[in-house]
Coordinates of C-alpha atoms in Angstrom, one line a residue:
Chain T
M1 CA 87.4 87.0 142.5
S2 CA 83.8 87.9 142.3
D3 CA 82.1 90.1 139.8
E4 CA 79.1 92.2 139.8
P5 CA 76.4 90.0 138.5
A6 CA 74.8 92.9 136.7
A7 CA 77.5 92.8 134.1
G8 CA 76.2 89.4 133.1
A9 CA 79.5 88.8 131.4
T10 CA 81.0 86.3 133.8
T11 CA 80.0 83.5 135.9
A12 CA 81.3 82.5 139.3
G13 CA 82.4 79.1 137.9
D14 CA 84.7 81.0 135.6
D15 CA 87.1 81.8 138.2
A16 CA 87.6 78.4 139.7
P17 CA 90.8 77.1 138.4
G18 CA 90.4 73.6 137.1
S19 CA 86.7 74.0 136.6
K20 CA 86.1 72.6 133.1
T21 CA 82.7 73.9 132.4
E22 CA 83.4 77.6 132.4
S23 CA 83.6 80.4 129.9
T24 CA 81.4 79.2 127.2
D25 CA 78.4 78.8 129.3
D26 CA 77.8 82.4 130.0
G27 CA 76.6 83.2 126.5
L28 CA 79.6 85.2 125.6
V29 CA 80.0 83.5 122.2
D30 CA 76.3 83.8 121.4
R31 CA 76.4 87.5 122.3
L32 CA 79.5 88.0 120.2
L33 CA 78.0 86.3 117.3
A34 CA 74.9 88.4 117.7
G35 CA 76.9 91.5 117.2
D36 CA 77.3 92.7 120.8
H37 CA 80.3 95.0 120.9
R38 CA 80.8 94.6 124.6
A39 CA 80.9 90.8 124.2
L40 CA 83.6 91.2 121.5
A41 CA 85.6 93.5 123.8
R42 CA 85.3 91.1 126.7
T43 CA 86.2 88.1 124.6
I44 CA 89.4 89.9 123.5
S45 CA 90.2 90.7 127.2
R46 CA 89.8 87.1 128.1
I47 CA 92.1 86.1 125.3
E48 CA 94.7 88.7 126.4
N49 CA 94.4 87.7 130.0
R50 CA 94.7 84.0 129.2
R51 CA 91.7 83.7 131.4
Q52 CA 90.7 80.2 132.4
G53 CA 88.6 78.8 129.6
Y54 CA 89.7 81.2 126.9
R55 CA 90.7 78.4 124.7
E56 CA 87.3 76.9 124.6
L57 CA 86.1 80.3 123.8
V58 CA 88.4 80.7 120.9
S59 CA 87.8 77.2 119.6
D60 CA 84.0 77.9 119.7
L61 CA 84.7 81.0 117.6
Y62 CA 86.7 79.2 115.0
D63 CA 83.7 77.7 113.4
H64 CA 82.5 81.1 112.5
T65 CA 85.7 82.5 110.9
G66 CA 87.2 82.6 107.5
T67 CA 85.4 85.6 106.0
A68 CA 87.6 88.5 107.1
D69 CA 90.5 89.8 105.1
V70 CA 93.4 90.3 107.4
I71 CA 95.7 93.1 106.6
G72 CA 98.9 93.8 108.5
V73 CA 100.4 97.3 108.6
T74 CA 103.8 97.8 109.9
G75 CA 106.7 100.2 109.7
S76 CA 109.1 102.2 111.8
P77 CA 107.7 104.5 114.5
G78 CA 106.5 107.8 113.0
A79 CA 105.9 106.3 109.6
G80 CA 102.3 107.2 109.9
K81 CA 100.7 103.8 110.5
S82 CA 97.9 104.9 112.7
T83 CA 96.9 107.8 110.5
L84 CA 96.9 105.5 107.5
V85 CA 95.0 102.8 109.3
D86 CA 92.4 105.4 110.3
K87 CA 92.0 106.4 106.6
L88 CA 91.8 102.8 105.5
A89 CA 89.1 102.1 108.0
E90 CA 87.2 105.2 106.9
T91 CA 87.4 104.2 103.2
Y92 CA 86.3 100.7 103.9
R93 CA 83.4 102.0 105.9
E94 CA 82.5 104.3 102.9
R95 CA 82.4 101.1 100.8
G96 CA 80.0 99.6 103.3
E97 CA 82.4 97.2 104.9
T98 CA 83.0 96.8 108.6
V99 CA 86.4 97.0 110.1
G100 CA 88.3 95.7 113.1
V101 CA 91.6 97.2 114.1
I102 CA 94.2 95.7 116.4
A103 CA 96.8 98.3 117.3
I104 CA 99.8 96.8 119.0
D105 CA 102.2 98.9 121.1
P106 CA 105.2 97.9 123.0
S107 CA 105.1 97.5 126.7
S108 CA 107.7 98.2 129.3
P109 CA 109.8 95.1 129.9
F110 CA 110.3 96.3 133.5
T111 CA 106.8 97.2 134.7
G112 CA 104.7 95.6 132.1
G113 CA 103.0 99.0 131.8
A114 CA 102.3 100.6 128.5
V115 CA 100.8 103.6 127.0
L116 CA 98.7 102.7 124.0
G117 CA 98.2 105.9 122.0
D118 CA 97.2 104.8 118.6
R119 CA 93.6 105.7 119.2
I120 CA 94.5 109.3 119.2
R121 CA 95.0 109.1 115.5
M122 CA 91.8 107.2 114.8
A123 CA 89.7 110.2 114.6
S124 CA 87.9 109.7 111.3
T125 CA 85.7 107.0 112.6
V126 CA 84.7 108.3 115.9
G127 CA 81.3 107.3 117.0
D128 CA 81.1 104.5 114.4
M129 CA 81.1 101.3 116.4
D130 CA 81.5 99.4 113.1
V131 CA 85.1 100.3 113.4
F132 CA 86.2 98.4 116.4
V133 CA 89.7 99.5 117.5
R134 CA 91.4 97.5 120.1
S135 CA 94.8 98.3 121.6
M136 CA 97.1 95.5 122.7
S137 CA 100.5 95.5 124.3
A138 CA 103.2 92.9 124.4
R139 CA 102.4 91.5 127.8
G140 CA 103.6 88.0 127.7
T141 CA 106.7 86.3 126.5
L142 CA 107.3 83.3 124.2
G143 CA 105.0 84.2 121.4
G144 CA 102.2 85.2 123.8
L145 CA 101.5 88.3 121.9
S146 CA 101.2 86.7 118.6
T147 CA 98.9 84.0 120.0
A148 CA 96.8 86.7 121.6
T149 CA 96.7 88.7 118.4
T150 CA 95.8 85.8 116.2
D151 CA 93.0 84.9 118.7
A152 CA 91.8 88.5 118.7
V153 CA 91.7 88.3 114.9
T154 CA 89.6 85.2 115.2
A155 CA 87.2 86.9 117.5
M156 CA 86.8 89.9 115.1
D157 CA 86.4 87.6 112.2
A158 CA 83.8 85.6 114.0
F159 CA 82.1 88.8 115.0
G160 CA 81.7 89.4 111.3
K161 CA 84.2 92.1 110.5
D162 CA 84.9 92.2 106.8
K163 CA 88.4 93.6 107.2
V164 CA 90.7 93.2 110.2
I165 CA 93.8 95.4 110.3
I166 CA 96.7 94.6 112.5
E167 CA 98.9 97.5 113.1
T168 CA 102.3 97.1 114.8
V169 CA 105.6 98.7 114.9
G170 CA 108.1 96.7 112.9
A171 CA 110.6 96.6 115.7
G172 CA 111.4 93.1 116.5
Q173 CA 110.8 89.5 115.7
N174 CA 107.7 89.4 117.8
E175 CA 106.1 92.1 115.7
I176 CA 107.2 90.4 112.5
D177 CA 105.5 87.2 113.6
I178 CA 102.4 89.0 114.3
V179 CA 102.1 90.9 111.1
R180 CA 103.0 87.7 109.3
T181 CA 99.7 86.3 110.4
A182 CA 98.0 88.7 108.1
D183 CA 96.9 87.7 104.6
T184 CA 98.4 90.9 103.2
V185 CA 101.2 92.8 104.8
A186 CA 101.8 96.5 104.0
V187 CA 105.1 97.9 105.1
L188 CA 105.4 101.6 105.5
V189 CA 108.6 103.2 104.4
P190 CA 108.9 106.9 105.3
P191 CA 110.5 109.2 102.7
G192 CA 114.2 109.9 103.1
S193 CA 114.8 106.6 104.9
G194 CA 117.5 105.6 102.4
D195 CA 119.7 104.2 105.0
A196 CA 116.8 102.9 106.9
V197 CA 115.9 100.8 103.9
Q198 CA 119.2 99.2 104.3
T199 CA 118.8 98.5 107.9
L200 CA 115.3 97.3 107.6
K201 CA 116.1 94.9 104.9
A202 CA 116.9 92.0 107.2
G203 CA 113.6 92.5 109.0
I204 CA 110.3 93.8 107.9
L205 CA 111.0 94.6 104.3
E206 CA 111.1 91.0 103.4
I207 CA 107.6 90.4 104.6
A208 CA 106.0 93.1 102.5
D209 CA 103.3 92.3 100.1
V210 CA 102.8 95.9 99.4
F211 CA 105.1 98.8 100.1
V212 CA 103.7 102.1 101.1
V213 CA 105.7 105.3 100.9
N214 CA 103.6 107.4 103.2
K215 CA 104.1 111.1 103.5
A216 CA 104.8 111.0 99.8
D217 CA 104.5 114.8 99.7
R218 CA 107.8 115.1 101.5
D219 CA 111.2 115.6 100.2
G220 CA 112.9 112.4 99.4
A221 CA 109.8 110.5 98.6
D222 CA 110.8 109.9 95.0
R223 CA 114.1 108.7 96.0
T224 CA 112.7 106.3 98.5
V225 CA 110.3 104.9 95.9
Q226 CA 113.3 104.5 93.6
E227 CA 115.4 102.8 96.2
L228 CA 112.6 100.4 97.0
M229 CA 112.1 99.6 93.3
E230 CA 115.7 98.9 92.9
M231 CA 115.7 96.7 95.9
I232 CA 112.6 94.8 94.7
E233 CA 113.9 94.4 91.2
L234 CA 117.4 93.5 92.3
G235 CA 115.8 90.8 94.3
E236 CA 118.1 91.4 97.2
G237 CA 115.4 92.5 99.5
P238 CA 112.2 90.7 100.2
S239 CA 112.3 87.0 99.6
F240 CA 108.9 87.3 98.0
G241 CA 109.0 84.0 96.4
A242 CA 110.3 82.0 99.3
S243 CA 107.0 80.4 99.9
A244 CA 105.1 81.4 96.8
G245 CA 107.5 79.4 94.8
H246 CA 105.5 76.4 93.9
H247 CA 102.6 78.4 92.8
G248 CA 102.0 79.3 89.3
P249 CA 104.4 81.6 87.4
D250 CA 101.8 84.2 86.5
A251 CA 104.5 86.7 87.0
S252 CA 103.8 88.8 84.0
G253 CA 100.2 89.6 85.1
H254 CA 101.5 90.7 88.4
H255 CA 104.2 92.8 86.9
G256 CA 101.3 94.7 85.3
T257 CA 99.7 95.1 88.7
D258 CA 103.0 96.2 89.9
A259 CA 103.3 98.9 87.4
G260 CA 99.8 100.0 88.1
G261 CA 100.8 100.5 91.7
H262 CA 103.8 102.5 90.7
D263 CA 101.7 104.9 88.8
V264 CA 99.9 106.0 91.9
G265 CA 100.8 109.4 93.0
D266 CA 102.9 111.2 90.4
A267 CA 106.4 110.9 91.6
D268 CA 108.8 110.9 88.7
G269 CA 111.9 109.0 88.5
H270 CA 110.2 105.6 88.2
N271 CA 111.5 105.1 84.8
G272 CA 115.0 105.6 85.9
A273 CA 114.4 103.1 88.6
H274 CA 113.1 100.7 86.1
D275 CA 116.2 100.9 83.9
E276 CA 118.8 100.5 86.5
P277 CA 118.2 97.1 88.0
E278 CA 118.5 95.5 84.5
R279 CA 122.1 94.7 85.0
Q280 CA 121.4 92.4 87.8
E281 CA 118.6 90.6 86.2
P282 CA 120.5 87.7 84.7
V283 CA 121.9 86.6 88.0
D284 CA 118.6 85.3 89.3
G285 CA 116.7 85.8 86.1
D286 CA 115.1 82.5 85.6
A287 CA 114.8 81.9 89.3
S288 CA 112.8 85.0 89.8
D289 CA 110.4 84.3 87.0
A290 CA 109.7 80.9 88.2
T291 CA 109.5 81.7 91.9
R292 CA 108.3 85.2 92.2
S293 CA 104.8 85.4 91.2
W294 CA 104.1 88.4 93.2
Q295 CA 106.1 91.5 93.2
P296 CA 105.1 94.0 95.8
P297 CA 103.8 97.2 94.3
I298 CA 104.8 100.5 95.8
V299 CA 102.0 102.8 96.6
E300 CA 102.5 106.4 97.6
T301 CA 100.1 107.9 100.1
V302 CA 99.6 111.0 102.0
A303 CA 97.5 109.6 104.8
T304 CA 96.8 113.0 106.5
E305 CA 95.1 114.1 103.2
S306 CA 93.6 110.7 102.4
R307 CA 95.7 110.7 99.2
G308 CA 96.5 107.3 97.7
I309 CA 94.2 105.4 99.9
D310 CA 92.0 104.1 97.1
E311 CA 95.1 103.0 95.2
L312 CA 96.3 101.2 98.3
L313 CA 93.0 99.4 98.8
D314 CA 93.2 98.4 95.1
A315 CA 96.7 97.0 95.8
F316 CA 95.3 95.0 98.7
A317 CA 92.5 93.7 96.6
D318 CA 95.0 92.7 93.8
H319 CA 97.1 90.9 96.4
R320 CA 94.0 89.1 97.6
T321 CA 93.2 88.0 94.1
Y322 CA 96.7 86.8 93.7
L323 CA 96.5 84.9 96.9
V324 CA 93.4 83.1 95.9
D325 CA 94.4 82.4 92.3
S326 CA 97.8 81.2 93.1
G327 CA 96.7 79.0 96.0
E328 CA 99.0 81.0 98.2
R329 CA 96.1 81.9 100.5
E330 CA 95.8 78.2 101.4
T331 CA 99.6 77.9 101.8
R332 CA 99.6 80.8 104.1
S333 CA 96.7 79.7 106.2
H334 CA 98.3 76.2 106.4
R335 CA 101.5 77.8 107.6
R336 CA 99.6 80.0 110.0
H337 CA 97.8 77.1 111.6
A338 CA 101.0 75.1 111.9
E339 CA 102.6 78.1 113.6
E340 CA 99.6 78.5 115.9
I341 CA 99.8 75.0 117.0
R342 CA 103.5 75.3 117.7
T343 CA 103.1 78.5 119.6
L344 CA 100.3 77.2 121.7
L345 CA 102.3 74.1 122.6
R346 CA 105.3 76.1 123.5
E347 CA 103.2 78.3 125.7
D348 CA 101.6 75.4 127.4
L349 CA 104.9 73.7 127.9
H350 CA 106.3 76.8 129.5
E351 CA 103.3 77.1 131.8
L352 CA 103.5 73.5 132.8
L353 CA 107.2 74.0 133.5
E354 CA 106.6 76.9 135.8
G355 CA 104.0 74.8 137.6
E356 CA 106.5 72.0 138.0
L357 CA 109.2 74.3 139.2
D358 CA 106.8 75.6 141.9
R359 CA 106.0 72.0 142.9
H360 CA 109.7 71.5 143.3
G361 CA 110.0 74.5 145.6
G362 CA 110.6 77.1 143.1
V363 CA 113.5 77.8 140.8
D364 CA 115.3 79.8 143.5
G365 CA 115.3 76.8 145.9
L366 CA 116.6 74.6 143.2
A367 CA 119.3 77.0 142.3
E368 CA 120.4 77.1 145.9
A369 CA 120.5 73.4 146.0
V370 CA 122.8 73.4 143.0
Q371 CA 124.9 76.0 144.7
R372 CA 125.2 73.9 147.8
G373 CA 126.5 71.1 145.7
E374 CA 123.5 68.8 146.5
T375 CA 122.5 68.3 142.9
D376 CA 123.0 69.7 139.4
P377 CA 120.9 71.5 136.9
Y378 CA 120.7 68.4 134.6
T379 CA 119.3 66.2 137.2
I380 CA 116.8 68.8 138.2
A381 CA 115.8 69.4 134.6
D382 CA 115.2 65.7 134.2
D383 CA 113.1 65.5 137.4
V384 CA 111.1 68.5 136.6
L385 CA 110.5 67.6 133.0
D386 CA 109.4 64.1 133.5
P387 CA 105.8 64.8 134.5
V388 CA 105.6 67.7 132.0
E389 CA 106.4 65.3 129.2
R390 CA 103.5 63.2 130.2
C391 CA 101.2 66.2 130.4
L392 CA 102.4 67.3 127.0
S393 CA 101.3 64.2 125.4
D394 CA 97.8 64.6 126.9
L395 CA 97.7 68.1 125.7
D396 CA 98.8 67.1 122.2
A397 CA 95.8 64.8 122.0
S398 CA 93.4 67.5 123.2
I399 CA 94.5 69.9 120.5
E400 CA 93.0 67.7 117.8
Chain R
M1 CA 98.2 90.2 143.0
S2 CA 95.9 88.2 140.9
A3 CA 96.2 90.6 138.0
E4 CA 99.8 89.8 137.4
Q5 CA 99.5 86.1 137.9
A6 CA 96.9 85.6 135.3
G7 CA 98.8 87.7 132.8
R8 CA 96.1 90.3 133.4
S9 CA 97.0 93.9 133.3
I10 CA 94.9 96.6 134.7
R11 CA 93.6 98.5 131.7
C12 CA 92.9 102.2 132.0
L13 CA 91.5 104.7 129.6
V14 CA 92.7 108.2 130.3
A15 CA 90.5 110.7 128.5
K16 CA 90.1 114.4 128.1
V17 CA 86.5 115.3 127.5
G18 CA 85.2 118.5 126.1
L19 CA 86.9 121.6 125.1
D20 CA 89.6 122.2 127.6
G21 CA 93.0 122.1 126.1
H22 CA 95.2 121.4 129.0
D23 CA 96.3 117.8 129.2
R24 CA 99.4 118.0 131.3
G25 CA 97.7 116.3 134.2
A26 CA 96.4 113.6 131.9
H27 CA 99.9 113.0 130.6
V28 CA 101.3 112.8 134.1
I29 CA 98.6 110.3 135.2
A30 CA 99.0 108.2 132.0
R31 CA 102.7 108.0 132.6
A32 CA 102.4 107.2 136.3
F33 CA 99.9 104.5 135.5
R34 CA 102.2 103.0 133.0
D35 CA 105.0 103.0 135.5
A36 CA 102.7 101.3 137.9
G37 CA 102.4 98.5 135.4
F38 CA 99.0 99.4 134.0
E39 CA 98.1 99.5 130.4
V40 CA 97.0 103.0 129.6
I41 CA 95.1 104.0 126.6
Y42 CA 95.3 107.7 126.2
S43 CA 92.8 109.1 123.8
G44 CA 94.1 112.6 123.4
L45 CA 92.5 116.0 123.7
H46 CA 89.0 117.1 123.0
N47 CA 87.2 113.8 123.1
A48 CA 83.4 113.8 122.7
P49 CA 81.5 111.8 125.3
E50 CA 80.6 109.2 122.7
E51 CA 84.2 108.9 121.6
I52 CA 85.2 108.1 125.2
V53 CA 82.3 105.6 125.5
Q54 CA 83.4 103.9 122.2
A55 CA 87.0 103.6 123.4
A56 CA 86.0 102.4 126.9
V57 CA 83.7 99.7 125.5
Q58 CA 86.0 98.5 122.7
E59 CA 89.1 98.5 124.9
D60 CA 87.2 96.8 127.7
V61 CA 89.0 99.0 130.2
D62 CA 88.8 98.3 133.9
V63 CA 89.3 101.9 134.7
L64 CA 88.1 105.1 133.0
G65 CA 89.8 108.2 134.2
I66 CA 88.2 111.3 132.9
S67 CA 90.2 114.5 133.2
I68 CA 88.2 117.7 133.2
L69 CA 89.1 121.2 134.0
S70 CA 86.6 123.2 132.0
G71 CA 83.7 123.1 134.5
A72 CA 81.5 121.2 132.1
H73 CA 81.6 118.0 134.2
N74 CA 77.9 118.1 135.1
T75 CA 77.0 118.0 131.5
L76 CA 79.7 115.7 130.1
V77 CA 80.1 113.1 132.8
P78 CA 76.5 112.0 132.8
K79 CA 76.6 111.6 129.0
I80 CA 79.5 109.3 129.4
M81 CA 77.9 107.3 132.1
D82 CA 74.7 106.9 130.0
G83 CA 76.8 105.7 127.1
L84 CA 78.5 103.1 129.2
E85 CA 75.2 102.0 130.5
E86 CA 73.9 101.6 127.0
Y87 CA 76.7 99.1 126.2
G88 CA 76.4 97.3 129.5
A89 CA 79.7 98.6 130.6
A90 CA 78.7 100.9 133.4
S91 CA 78.5 98.3 136.2
D92 CA 82.0 96.9 135.8
T93 CA 84.0 100.0 134.9
L94 CA 85.7 102.0 137.6
V95 CA 85.1 105.6 136.7
L96 CA 87.3 108.2 138.1
V97 CA 87.2 112.0 137.6
G98 CA 90.3 114.1 137.9
G99 CA 90.5 117.9 137.7
V100 CA 88.8 120.8 139.2
I101 CA 85.4 119.8 140.6
P102 CA 83.7 122.1 143.1
D103 CA 82.7 120.4 146.4
E104 CA 79.0 120.9 145.7
D105 CA 79.2 118.9 142.5
R106 CA 80.8 115.8 144.0
D107 CA 77.7 114.1 145.3
G108 CA 76.0 114.5 142.0
L109 CA 78.8 112.9 140.1
E110 CA 79.0 110.1 142.5
A111 CA 75.3 109.6 142.1
E112 CA 76.0 109.2 138.4
G113 CA 78.3 106.4 139.1
V114 CA 81.7 108.0 139.5
S115 CA 83.7 106.1 142.1
A116 CA 86.2 108.7 143.1
I117 CA 87.0 112.3 142.3
F118 CA 90.6 113.4 142.6
G119 CA 91.1 117.1 142.9
P120 CA 94.2 119.2 142.7
G121 CA 96.8 118.1 145.1
T122 CA 95.9 114.4 145.1
S123 CA 99.1 112.4 145.1
I124 CA 99.8 110.0 142.3
E125 CA 100.4 107.2 144.7
E126 CA 97.0 107.7 146.2
T127 CA 95.4 107.4 142.8
I128 CA 97.3 104.3 141.9
E129 CA 96.5 102.7 145.2
F130 CA 92.9 103.4 144.7
V131 CA 92.9 101.8 141.3
R132 CA 94.7 98.8 142.6
E133 CA 92.2 98.3 145.3
N134 CA 89.1 99.0 143.4
A135 CA 89.7 97.9 139.8
P136 CA 86.9 95.5 139.1
E137 CA 87.7 91.8 139.0
R138 CA 86.2 90.2 136.0

């Protein structure tokens, strides 16, 4: 595992497993902090590859983070996420802010291969290195992707990006976990997805801080907006308040924001939507006032024509203000760190277990031993786990 | 393979540079690479050289496959190589060119830093094998 020294990005020591001095001594962190794009790219690769020493790398970067706003964009395939993200990036750039984009695509569970095609739609910012787009695929298991994504956000934040946008298909729990690491989550709902709204309910809708009805020029957009409004106001969809609960009931102010959001675009029928849900109001009336301080606005966009983008950015900004004012930002970052720690530990444990299994001759050998009646899975689990438990307590200490 | 062990995937950018509008070959390659377990970033038709450089640098790809049929390779490929150089990415990116390249142009492209040129009739397996064997270790 040697490298061309000319690249200057790696050192020989890096590759030696067990070597403790690697990875930070090649100046990668310094170069990243100095604004070297190649260094940022290489850092993210190391993070993705779980390369020896990547943790030291990320922890070195941690000191330099905390300034980026992290925005998650999710929705079903074909909802127009990439195009929207492209326009968001473009608009942020016009406002003088730098942008990092992490575009997540699924990978084949069979070959691990993936085609990451989101860049195709990132055409507005071509040649502008201050929009740094990085494609990632779900390589690992056990939360590996969300850890890698969080760490990549850390790298972009430390690099100095003002906005980091995570784009992912809202397909499964893994993706929901990822997008949940964002400060603000936008869920795209394509027009005419009436039934889809129902099916999505259990998943991505409940993590929305902002709803985006993209392709709002299409038939059915009004209806979709209406359905979303009903859902929001009936309170049967997103559990908005679930964690925001203990934080200030400044609901009325945010209802105003909400309405502002609704006025975007010029779809009619909003009033109708406003009226209808009344009947359900009493059911959770007081609960909702007390616990739901943020109601996700619905913003209509036509990303291909850059329509509604400013309004969407305003909604993001409103949400950010809300996060800060309500203290929810802190709550979320607390929750995020807790989750990070858990995920890391799970991952470590998994890795250690695989190592232990190998030391015991591999899982196949053990399975055969069980089959031959020489031992049983419980005994094996105890044997294998014993040293892992000890390792884990060491690891626990090193996390501090 | 060390790549798989470390959770590493070979990352490839498949790019169509310039004006030619024929990307069937690029699609076939992208798909074959995917099936080989690589991560493929396909950047679509009509990329400008700087666009390809930006993508290759940001995505930190191991392999850059440039597909070109238009005959403009002698102009466009050097621009890409210069761009990679500028970002310090030339030395550890395996650059491949696929498409219609006259024999007399091959040496020039290789001198620019192109590692291999795959003309019409090259088998997919051959290409994948070449990538597996030559993808830079980092």
